Tab-separated table of C-alpha atoms in Angstrom:
chain	number	residue	atom	x	y	z
A	19	MET	CA	0.000	0.000	0.000
A	20	ASP	CA	2.841	2.375	0.848
A	21	ALA	CA	4.483	1.652	-2.496
A	22	LYS	CA	1.256	2.506	-4.334
A	23	TYR	CA	0.915	5.706	-2.328
A	24	ASN	CA	4.490	6.723	-3.128
A	25	VAL	CA	4.060	6.050	-6.841
A	26	SER	CA	0.827	8.029	-7.017
A	27	ALA	CA	2.406	10.865	-5.023
A	28	ALA	CA	5.291	11.003	-7.494
A	29	ASP	CA	2.884	10.904	-10.443
A	30	ARG	CA	0.816	13.730	-8.991
A	31	ALA	CA	3.887	15.864	-8.341
A	32	ASN	CA	5.250	15.233	-11.828
A	33	GLU	CA	1.875	15.973	-13.402
A	34	MET	CA	1.722	19.288	-11.556
A	35	ALA	CA	5.169	20.201	-12.847
A	36	MET	CA	4.080	19.300	-16.379
A	37	ARG	CA	1.020	21.558	-16.053
A	38	GLU	CA	3.254	24.453	-15.042
A	39	MET	CA	5.370	23.934	-18.160
A	40	ARG	CA	2.261	23.711	-20.329
A	41	ALA	CA	1.013	27.005	-18.840
A	42	VAL	CA	4.223	28.666	-20.003
A	43	LEU	CA	3.914	27.252	-23.519
A	44	ASP	CA	0.276	28.402	-23.658
A	45	GLY	CA	1.370	31.951	-22.801
A	46	LYS	CA	-0.165	32.031	-19.306
A	47	ARG	CA	3.185	32.659	-17.594
A	48	ARG	CA	5.701	35.174	-18.892
A	49	GLY	CA	8.975	36.835	-17.968
A	50	MET	CA	11.235	35.294	-15.344
A	51	ALA	CA	8.351	33.209	-14.039
A	52	ALA	CA	8.338	31.374	-17.366
A	53	LEU	CA	11.870	30.075	-16.806
A	54	LEU	CA	11.287	28.432	-13.435
A	55	PRO	CA	9.120	25.452	-14.548
A	56	PHE	CA	11.846	24.438	-17.013
A	57	ALA	CA	14.664	24.670	-14.472
A	58	GLY	CA	16.072	21.476	-12.991
A	59	PRO	CA	18.018	19.224	-15.387
A	60	ALA	CA	21.000	21.553	-15.806
A	61	ILE	CA	21.064	22.262	-12.073
A	62	VAL	CA	21.289	18.529	-11.385
A	63	VAL	CA	24.117	17.893	-13.865
A	64	SER	CA	25.981	21.056	-12.788
A	65	VAL	CA	26.867	19.137	-9.629
A	66	ALA	CA	29.256	17.026	-11.713
A	67	TYR	CA	31.276	20.168	-12.428
A	68	MET	CA	31.978	20.984	-8.808
A	69	ASP	CA	32.449	17.514	-7.323
A	70	PRO	CA	35.357	16.397	-5.068
A	71	GLY	CA	37.438	15.619	-8.162
A	72	ASN	CA	37.294	19.325	-8.961
A	73	PHE	CA	38.272	20.121	-5.375
A	74	ALA	CA	41.420	18.004	-5.728
A	75	THR	CA	42.548	19.437	-9.087
A	76	ASN	CA	41.619	23.042	-8.289
A	77	ILE	CA	43.468	22.969	-4.947
A	78	GLN	CA	46.601	21.712	-6.690
A	79	ALA	CA	46.236	24.310	-9.466
A	80	GLY	CA	45.867	27.239	-7.079
A	81	ALA	CA	48.560	26.084	-4.645
A	82	ARG	CA	51.212	25.380	-7.302
A	83	TYR	CA	50.498	27.985	-9.970
A	84	GLY	CA	48.480	30.694	-8.279
A	85	TYR	CA	46.098	32.223	-10.792
A	86	GLY	CA	48.039	30.804	-13.752
A	87	LEU	CA	45.529	28.058	-14.621
A	88	LEU	CA	42.327	30.052	-14.172
A	89	TRP	CA	41.979	30.223	-17.945
A	90	VAL	CA	41.869	26.415	-18.064
A	91	VAL	CA	38.947	26.389	-15.613
A	92	LEU	CA	37.153	28.944	-17.807
A	93	ALA	CA	37.810	26.947	-20.988
A	94	ALA	CA	36.664	23.703	-19.347
A	95	ASN	CA	33.423	25.288	-18.239
A	96	LEU	CA	32.682	26.758	-21.676
A	97	ILE	CA	33.197	23.325	-23.229
A	98	ALA	CA	30.931	21.817	-20.566
A	99	MET	CA	28.205	24.347	-21.400
A	100	LEU	CA	28.419	23.421	-25.078
A	101	PHE	CA	28.204	19.660	-24.602
A	102	GLN	CA	25.602	19.704	-21.836
A	103	GLY	CA	23.473	21.958	-24.006
A	104	LEU	CA	23.747	19.421	-26.827
A	105	SER	CA	22.853	16.549	-24.494
A	106	ALA	CA	19.759	18.384	-23.257
A	107	ARG	CA	18.825	19.186	-26.862
A	108	LEU	CA	19.146	15.526	-27.856
A	109	GLY	CA	16.729	14.423	-25.132
A	110	ILE	CA	14.182	17.167	-25.871
A	111	VAL	CA	14.104	16.639	-29.644
A	112	THR	CA	14.227	12.832	-29.797
A	113	GLY	CA	12.533	11.785	-26.566
A	114	ARG	CA	15.426	9.338	-26.147
A	115	ASN	CA	18.537	9.499	-24.014
A	116	LEU	CA	22.086	9.167	-25.295
A	117	ALA	CA	22.538	5.585	-24.073
A	118	GLU	CA	19.296	4.443	-25.748
A	119	LEU	CA	20.288	6.057	-29.048
A	120	CYS	CA	23.664	4.331	-28.888
A	121	ARG	CA	21.950	0.967	-28.379
A	122	GLU	CA	19.563	1.601	-31.287
A	123	ASN	CA	22.080	2.927	-33.811
A	124	PHE	CA	25.489	1.353	-33.118
A	125	PRO	CA	26.703	-2.236	-33.705
A	126	LYS	CA	26.147	-4.578	-30.769
A	127	PRO	CA	29.863	-5.122	-30.020
A	128	LEU	CA	30.397	-1.351	-29.789
A	129	VAL	CA	27.300	-0.973	-27.619
A	130	GLY	CA	28.577	-3.685	-25.273
A	131	LEU	CA	31.968	-2.029	-25.034
A	132	MET	CA	30.400	1.386	-24.369
A	133	TRP	CA	28.211	-0.070	-21.637
A	134	ILE	CA	31.115	-1.764	-19.855
A	135	VAL	CA	33.298	1.347	-20.096
A	136	SER	CA	30.417	3.545	-18.920
A	137	GLU	CA	29.687	1.309	-15.930
A	138	ILE	CA	33.365	1.389	-14.916
A	139	ALA	CA	33.304	5.163	-15.326
A	140	ALA	CA	30.177	5.374	-13.159
A	141	MET	CA	31.947	3.467	-10.401
A	142	ALA	CA	35.049	5.667	-10.757
A	143	THR	CA	32.846	8.748	-10.595
A	144	ASP	CA	31.161	7.518	-7.456
A	145	LEU	CA	34.522	6.666	-5.927
A	146	ALA	CA	35.616	10.303	-6.200
A	147	GLU	CA	32.301	11.737	-5.066
A	148	PHE	CA	31.665	9.284	-2.264
A	149	LEU	CA	35.201	9.543	-0.895
A	150	GLY	CA	35.076	13.334	-1.066
A	151	GLY	CA	31.917	13.527	1.039
A	152	ALA	CA	33.270	10.919	3.463
A	153	ILE	CA	36.541	12.846	3.915
A	154	GLY	CA	34.582	15.995	4.724
A	155	ILE	CA	32.299	14.285	7.260
A	156	ALA	CA	35.222	12.450	8.880
A	157	LEU	CA	37.237	15.658	9.284
A	158	ILE	CA	34.457	17.914	10.501
A	159	PHE	CA	33.174	15.438	13.112
A	160	GLY	CA	36.518	13.850	13.993
A	161	LEU	CA	35.485	10.385	12.774
A	162	PRO	CA	37.588	7.657	11.170
A	163	LEU	CA	37.259	7.668	7.395
A	164	TRP	CA	35.312	4.396	7.285
A	165	ALA	CA	32.693	5.873	9.633
A	166	GLY	CA	32.436	8.956	7.425
A	167	MET	CA	31.828	6.642	4.492
A	168	LEU	CA	28.959	4.891	6.277
A	169	VAL	CA	27.327	8.223	7.142
A	170	THR	CA	27.769	9.403	3.553
A	171	GLY	CA	26.199	6.206	2.215
A	172	VAL	CA	23.120	6.557	4.413
A	173	MET	CA	22.685	10.250	3.593
A	174	THR	CA	22.991	9.781	-0.178
A	175	TYR	CA	20.514	6.910	-0.147
A	176	ALA	CA	18.067	9.071	1.833
A	177	LEU	CA	18.419	11.823	-0.771
A	178	LEU	CA	17.802	9.364	-3.603
A	179	LEU	CA	14.528	8.311	-1.970
A	180	LEU	CA	13.215	11.858	-2.428
A	181	GLU	CA	12.621	11.053	-6.091
A	182	GLY	CA	9.733	8.893	-4.954
A	183	GLY	CA	7.858	12.150	-4.326
A	184	GLY	CA	8.448	13.438	-7.852
A	185	PHE	CA	11.487	14.770	-9.688
A	186	ARG	CA	11.022	18.274	-8.230
A	187	ARG	CA	11.832	17.188	-4.657
A	188	LEU	CA	15.174	15.706	-5.589
A	189	GLU	CA	16.016	18.670	-7.825
A	190	LEU	CA	15.262	21.108	-5.018
A	191	ALA	CA	17.432	19.121	-2.591
A	192	ILE	CA	20.324	19.052	-5.039
A	193	GLY	CA	19.816	22.731	-5.789
A	194	ALA	CA	20.037	23.479	-2.073
A	195	LEU	CA	23.317	21.565	-1.790
A	196	VAL	CA	24.694	23.431	-4.811
A	197	GLY	CA	23.668	26.648	-3.070
A	198	ILE	CA	25.613	25.606	0.046
A	199	VAL	CA	28.744	24.995	-2.030
A	200	GLY	CA	28.364	28.339	-3.775
A	201	LEU	CA	27.662	30.287	-0.582
A	202	SER	CA	30.594	28.648	1.199
A	203	TYR	CA	33.025	29.733	-1.498
A	204	LEU	CA	31.511	33.202	-1.694
A	205	LEU	CA	32.212	33.595	2.022
A	206	GLU	CA	35.710	32.124	1.542
A	207	LEU	CA	36.525	34.964	-0.854
A	208	PHE	CA	35.838	37.475	1.921
A	209	ILE	CA	38.361	35.654	4.128
A	210	VAL	CA	41.114	34.745	1.648
A	211	PRO	CA	43.255	37.587	0.230
A	212	VAL	CA	42.709	37.803	-3.558
A	213	ASP	CA	44.575	39.974	-6.066
A	214	TRP	CA	41.580	40.543	-8.334
A	215	LEU	CA	43.441	42.522	-11.002
A	216	HIS	CA	46.129	39.858	-11.395
A	217	ALA	CA	43.512	37.091	-11.334
A	218	GLY	CA	41.533	38.838	-14.077
A	219	ARG	CA	44.607	39.058	-16.296
A	220	GLN	CA	45.440	35.373	-15.806
A	221	LEU	CA	41.846	34.356	-16.500
A	222	LEU	CA	42.084	35.804	-20.021
A	223	ALA	CA	45.756	35.070	-20.767
A	224	PRO	CA	46.398	31.410	-21.674
A	225	GLN	CA	49.908	30.215	-20.864
A	226	TRP	CA	51.801	27.093	-19.798
A	227	GLN	CA	54.179	27.590	-16.876
A	228	ASP	CA	55.814	24.171	-17.323
A	229	SER	CA	55.083	20.587	-18.327
A	230	GLN	CA	53.490	19.837	-14.952
A	231	ALA	CA	51.039	22.698	-15.490
A	232	LEU	CA	50.063	21.148	-18.810
A	233	LEU	CA	49.346	17.834	-17.117
A	234	LEU	CA	47.411	19.493	-14.314
A	235	ALA	CA	45.359	21.318	-16.937
A	236	ALA	CA	44.478	17.927	-18.404
A	237	GLY	CA	43.371	16.854	-14.933
A	238	ILE	CA	41.162	19.941	-14.602
A	239	ILE	CA	39.515	19.180	-17.948
A	240	GLY	CA	39.113	15.516	-17.003
A	241	ALA	CA	37.494	16.461	-13.684
A	242	THR	CA	35.160	18.932	-15.389
A	243	VAL	CA	33.778	17.363	-18.575
A	244	MET	CA	32.262	14.227	-17.078
A	245	PRO	CA	30.989	11.231	-19.117
A	246	HIS	CA	28.106	10.412	-16.785
A	247	ALA	CA	26.785	13.990	-16.943
A	248	LEU	CA	26.569	13.803	-20.741
A	249	PHE	CA	24.470	10.637	-20.495
A	250	LEU	CA	22.329	11.924	-17.635
A	251	HIS	CA	21.315	15.292	-19.083
A	252	SER	CA	19.618	13.719	-22.105
A	253	GLY	CA	17.814	11.334	-19.745
A	254	LEU	CA	16.537	14.161	-17.551
A	255	THR	CA	15.054	16.017	-20.528
A	256	GLN	CA	13.768	13.156	-22.684
A	257	ARG	CA	10.315	12.776	-21.095
A	258	ARG	CA	10.200	15.865	-18.961
A	259	PHE	CA	8.237	18.176	-21.214
A	260	PRO	CA	4.618	17.891	-22.397
A	261	SER	CA	3.877	17.070	-26.018
A	262	VAL	CA	4.933	20.068	-28.017
A	263	SER	CA	4.624	21.316	-31.570
A	264	PRO	CA	7.764	22.169	-33.570
A	265	HIS	CA	7.216	25.859	-32.743
A	266	GLU	CA	6.818	25.132	-29.031
A	267	ARG	CA	9.880	22.894	-29.084
A	268	LYS	CA	11.944	25.875	-30.210
A	269	ARG	CA	10.831	27.707	-27.071
A	270	VAL	CA	11.621	24.691	-24.878
A	271	LEU	CA	15.088	24.496	-26.414
A	272	ARG	CA	15.594	28.200	-25.749
A	273	TYR	CA	14.585	27.833	-22.092
A	274	SER	CA	16.906	24.830	-21.805
A	275	SER	CA	19.816	26.821	-23.244
A	276	ILE	CA	19.226	29.596	-20.733
A	277	GLU	CA	19.167	27.124	-17.849
A	278	VAL	CA	22.371	25.440	-19.035
A	279	SER	CA	24.112	28.832	-19.305
A	280	VAL	CA	23.014	29.915	-15.819
A	281	ALA	CA	23.575	26.597	-13.986
A	282	LEU	CA	26.914	25.794	-15.627
A	283	GLY	CA	27.950	29.442	-15.324
A	284	ILE	CA	27.452	29.259	-11.555
A	285	ALA	CA	29.371	25.968	-11.455
A	286	GLY	CA	32.190	27.658	-13.358
A	287	LEU	CA	32.280	30.573	-10.913
A	288	ILE	CA	32.496	28.099	-8.024
A	289	ASN	CA	35.431	26.360	-9.704
A	290	VAL	CA	37.150	29.704	-10.243
A	291	SER	CA	36.533	30.482	-6.562
A	292	MET	CA	38.195	27.187	-5.574
A	293	VAL	CA	41.344	28.173	-7.462
A	294	LEU	CA	41.255	31.712	-6.020
A	295	MET	CA	40.924	30.317	-2.494
A	296	ALA	CA	43.763	27.817	-2.954
A	297	SER	CA	45.971	30.470	-4.532
A	298	GLY	CA	45.334	33.054	-1.832
A	299	ALA	CA	45.769	30.556	0.996
A	300	PHE	CA	48.617	28.316	-0.180
A	301	HIS	CA	50.554	29.719	-3.161
A	302	ALA	CA	52.771	32.081	-1.158
A	303	GLY	CA	54.196	29.502	1.245
A	304	HIS	CA	52.468	26.134	0.913
A	305	ARG	CA	52.749	25.239	-2.764
A	306	ASP	CA	53.173	21.553	-1.991
A	307	VAL	CA	49.597	21.225	-0.681
A	308	ALA	CA	48.088	18.502	-2.853
A	309	GLU	CA	45.633	16.679	-0.589
A	310	ILE	CA	42.205	17.676	0.666
A	311	GLN	CA	43.099	16.749	4.250
A	312	ALA	CA	46.312	18.782	4.076
A	313	ALA	CA	44.404	21.767	2.692
A	314	TYR	CA	41.948	21.634	5.597
A	315	HIS	CA	44.645	21.330	8.265
A	316	SER	CA	46.625	24.172	6.660
A	317	LEU	CA	43.654	26.531	6.454
A	318	THR	CA	43.086	26.703	10.214
A	319	PRO	CA	46.462	28.258	11.162
A	320	LEU	CA	46.589	30.360	7.991
A	321	LEU	CA	43.083	31.840	7.824
A	322	GLY	CA	41.261	30.645	10.927
A	323	SER	CA	38.743	27.960	11.779
A	324	ALA	CA	35.912	29.683	9.890
A	325	ALA	CA	37.690	29.265	6.546
A	326	ALA	CA	38.529	25.636	7.317
A	327	THR	CA	34.946	24.848	8.367
A	328	LEU	CA	33.472	26.486	5.255
A	329	PHE	CA	35.848	24.407	3.156
A	330	LEU	CA	34.589	21.167	4.740
A	331	VAL	CA	30.926	22.184	4.575
A	332	SER	CA	31.263	22.844	0.843
A	333	LEU	CA	33.124	19.538	0.377
A	334	ILE	CA	30.386	17.577	2.167
A	335	ALA	CA	27.615	19.275	0.155
A	336	SER	CA	29.561	18.611	-3.040
A	337	GLY	CA	30.201	14.959	-2.167
A	338	LEU	CA	26.594	14.208	-1.197
A	339	SER	CA	24.974	15.911	-4.180
A	340	SER	CA	27.422	14.551	-6.758
A	341	SER	CA	27.174	11.029	-5.316
A	342	VAL	CA	23.393	11.163	-5.751
A	343	VAL	CA	23.752	12.375	-9.328
A	344	GLY	CA	26.360	9.705	-10.073
A	345	THR	CA	24.002	6.962	-8.872
A	346	MET	CA	21.182	8.379	-11.018
A	347	ALA	CA	23.487	8.391	-14.038
A	348	GLY	CA	24.528	4.787	-13.401
A	349	GLN	CA	20.889	3.671	-13.373
A	350	LEU	CA	20.193	5.508	-16.621
A	351	VAL	CA	23.284	4.085	-18.352
A	352	MET	CA	22.364	0.492	-17.485
A	353	GLN	CA	18.734	0.941	-18.487
A	354	GLY	CA	19.660	2.727	-21.714
A	355	PHE	CA	22.340	0.344	-22.926
A	356	VAL	CA	20.926	-3.029	-21.874
A	357	GLY	CA	17.323	-2.329	-20.839
A	358	MET	CA	17.938	-3.454	-17.258
A	359	GLN	CA	17.293	-1.678	-13.987
A	360	ILE	CA	18.470	-2.900	-10.597
A	361	PRO	CA	17.121	-1.812	-7.200
A	362	LEU	CA	18.453	1.558	-6.131
A	363	TRP	CA	19.772	0.252	-2.817
A	364	PHE	CA	21.761	-2.463	-4.628
A	365	ARG	CA	23.398	-0.001	-7.034
A	366	ARG	CA	24.207	2.295	-4.119
A	367	LEU	CA	25.824	-0.638	-2.293
A	368	VAL	CA	27.836	-1.817	-5.310
A	369	THR	CA	29.175	1.647	-6.124
A	370	MET	CA	30.255	2.121	-2.506
A	371	LEU	CA	32.424	-0.999	-2.516
A	372	PRO	CA	35.447	0.455	-4.385
A	373	SER	CA	35.675	3.234	-1.794
A	374	PHE	CA	35.781	0.752	1.073
A	375	VAL	CA	38.422	-1.268	-0.800
A	376	VAL	CA	40.548	1.894	-1.163
A	377	VAL	CA	40.329	2.579	2.566
A	378	TYR	CA	40.878	-1.076	3.531
A	379	LEU	CA	44.052	-1.226	1.408
A	380	GLY	CA	45.343	1.942	3.044
A	381	MET	CA	45.531	3.937	-0.190
A	382	ASN	CA	45.801	7.713	-0.095
A	383	ALA	CA	42.215	8.988	-0.492
A	384	THR	CA	43.112	12.110	-2.483
A	385	GLN	CA	45.374	10.071	-4.770
A	386	ALA	CA	42.438	7.719	-5.325
A	387	LEU	CA	40.396	10.744	-6.387
A	388	VAL	CA	43.038	11.683	-8.945
A	389	LEU	CA	43.286	8.112	-10.257
A	390	SER	CA	39.520	8.020	-10.685
A	391	GLN	CA	39.849	10.982	-13.060
A	392	VAL	CA	42.195	8.872	-15.200
A	393	VAL	CA	39.462	6.245	-15.540
A	394	LEU	CA	36.984	8.950	-16.511
A	395	SER	CA	39.360	10.254	-19.154
A	396	ILE	CA	39.357	6.801	-20.785
A	397	ALA	CA	35.551	6.770	-20.887
A	398	LEU	CA	35.076	10.380	-21.998
A	399	PRO	CA	35.573	10.006	-25.781
A	400	PHE	CA	32.664	7.539	-26.087
A	401	PRO	CA	29.788	9.849	-25.055
A	402	MET	CA	31.437	12.960	-26.521
A	403	LEU	CA	31.885	11.496	-29.997
A	404	ALA	CA	28.472	9.785	-29.928
A	405	LEU	CA	26.853	13.094	-29.012
A	406	VAL	CA	28.690	14.936	-31.785
A	407	TRP	CA	27.479	12.284	-34.238
A	408	PHE	CA	23.820	12.239	-33.184
A	409	VAL	CA	23.180	15.991	-32.987
A	410	ARG	CA	24.294	16.342	-36.630
A	411	ASP	CA	22.257	13.369	-37.911
A	412	LYS	CA	19.159	14.638	-39.754
A	413	LYS	CA	17.381	11.277	-39.399
A	414	ILE	CA	17.611	11.586	-35.613
A	415	MET	CA	17.351	15.340	-35.051
A	416	GLY	CA	15.359	16.440	-38.099
A	417	ASN	CA	15.348	20.211	-38.571
A	418	ASP	CA	16.751	20.654	-35.055
A	419	ARG	CA	20.129	19.148	-35.906
A	420	SER	CA	23.151	21.329	-35.176
A	421	GLY	CA	24.424	23.663	-37.876
A	422	ALA	CA	27.720	23.235	-39.666
A	423	TRP	CA	29.581	25.811	-37.583
A	424	MET	CA	28.247	24.372	-34.326
A	425	TRP	CA	29.220	20.889	-35.467
A	426	LEU	CA	32.756	21.984	-36.329
A	427	THR	CA	33.039	23.727	-32.964
A	428	THR	CA	31.972	20.587	-31.115
A	429	ILE	CA	34.490	18.505	-33.081
A	430	ALA	CA	37.275	20.969	-32.230
A	431	CYS	CA	36.313	20.989	-28.530
A	432	ALA	CA	36.073	17.198	-28.429
A	433	ALA	CA	39.509	16.885	-30.044
A	434	PHE	CA	40.961	19.361	-27.541
A	435	VAL	CA	39.476	17.578	-24.526
A	436	ILE	CA	40.486	14.126	-25.752
A	437	ALA	CA	44.046	15.279	-26.484
A	438	LEU	CA	44.433	16.708	-22.988
A	439	ASN	CA	43.010	13.563	-21.436
A	440	VAL	CA	45.440	11.421	-23.420
A	441	MET	CA	48.222	13.544	-21.923
A	442	LEU	CA	46.751	12.888	-18.483
A	443	LEU	CA	46.827	9.157	-19.191
A	444	LEU	CA	50.438	9.320	-20.321
A	445	ARG	CA	51.331	10.811	-16.938
A	446	PHE	CA	50.439	7.490	-15.370
């Protein structure tokens, strides 16, 4: 009986959200109020662009090179905006997600390979996100890391259960966690000394300080453009909107583009803030800071307990929200590629296991985060190239396929990202 009640509650909540979107398309809601019913998918996937993997790479970038790699963060975020916008467009136009289209259009051996690689990437993603949240909880409450992992597992599963009340509940919860991360780093900037003029110059002046900076830049790209987010965005938009005419679909696509720009823009600003904080706190005398735990312990004597606490609060919010999103993406990938869906609690349990193995073996947690980015870099070309292919295919996208210039831009960006990730792989 409870299960039936939960399903009907979710259906009612989703139906209400659909009615709000229909009211906008019928011209009953205008202005800023017209944007709100369409908000959600980009906010959810934006979490992938400020997860604990970003914490690790951005701390190293700011500590070692000051503001010198800010331009890489900006470039990574612009590329993310482009590809997430394409993923959302694919779901809206076709009513299918990226994994389903791969299964329907690619040879079976390639589909099988993509599924296996994507599942490994999902586990690597969750390793970084789950460990990041666990590190934050363990440090802030003085717990052993394994205990922090248990708390993180329970909290992420509780957040995932919110979807039973409709997609809006989970989106609002994730949005709140994103807000905590953003607010924490906004407050950090009032505590950490920042040379804004110098930072502005570096943001717009690409340069390579040395070969290590080049490799770290590859890590920043690898931690930013995430394979699971490309799969997930198309899944979040594929059945979200009411039946629309071609004219109405143009409006939906426009609203989606605005949401992607705003949500990913905020994620980019948070990433820039991470580098600014690490630069202001560590670059002058602690350039060797490379671990999240070391960053926390160094912040207290340098800038006070408030800065250190804000750092952990943002890390916990990032770890919890991104772990939820990673689990959602894993479910979608399995269902899209092979038509299977396993119980949520079982997937949550399976994706937690690598983290416990890392801790049991005594591996360095931050190093495990970095290694997980290497795994993601291997998986990244598959969804990127598939997306580039589909959005240009007239049979799939019809008149909404990307134009020639957009297609060439996506190819150039994909080549750039893949080249940098190959360099990251060669480091190991």
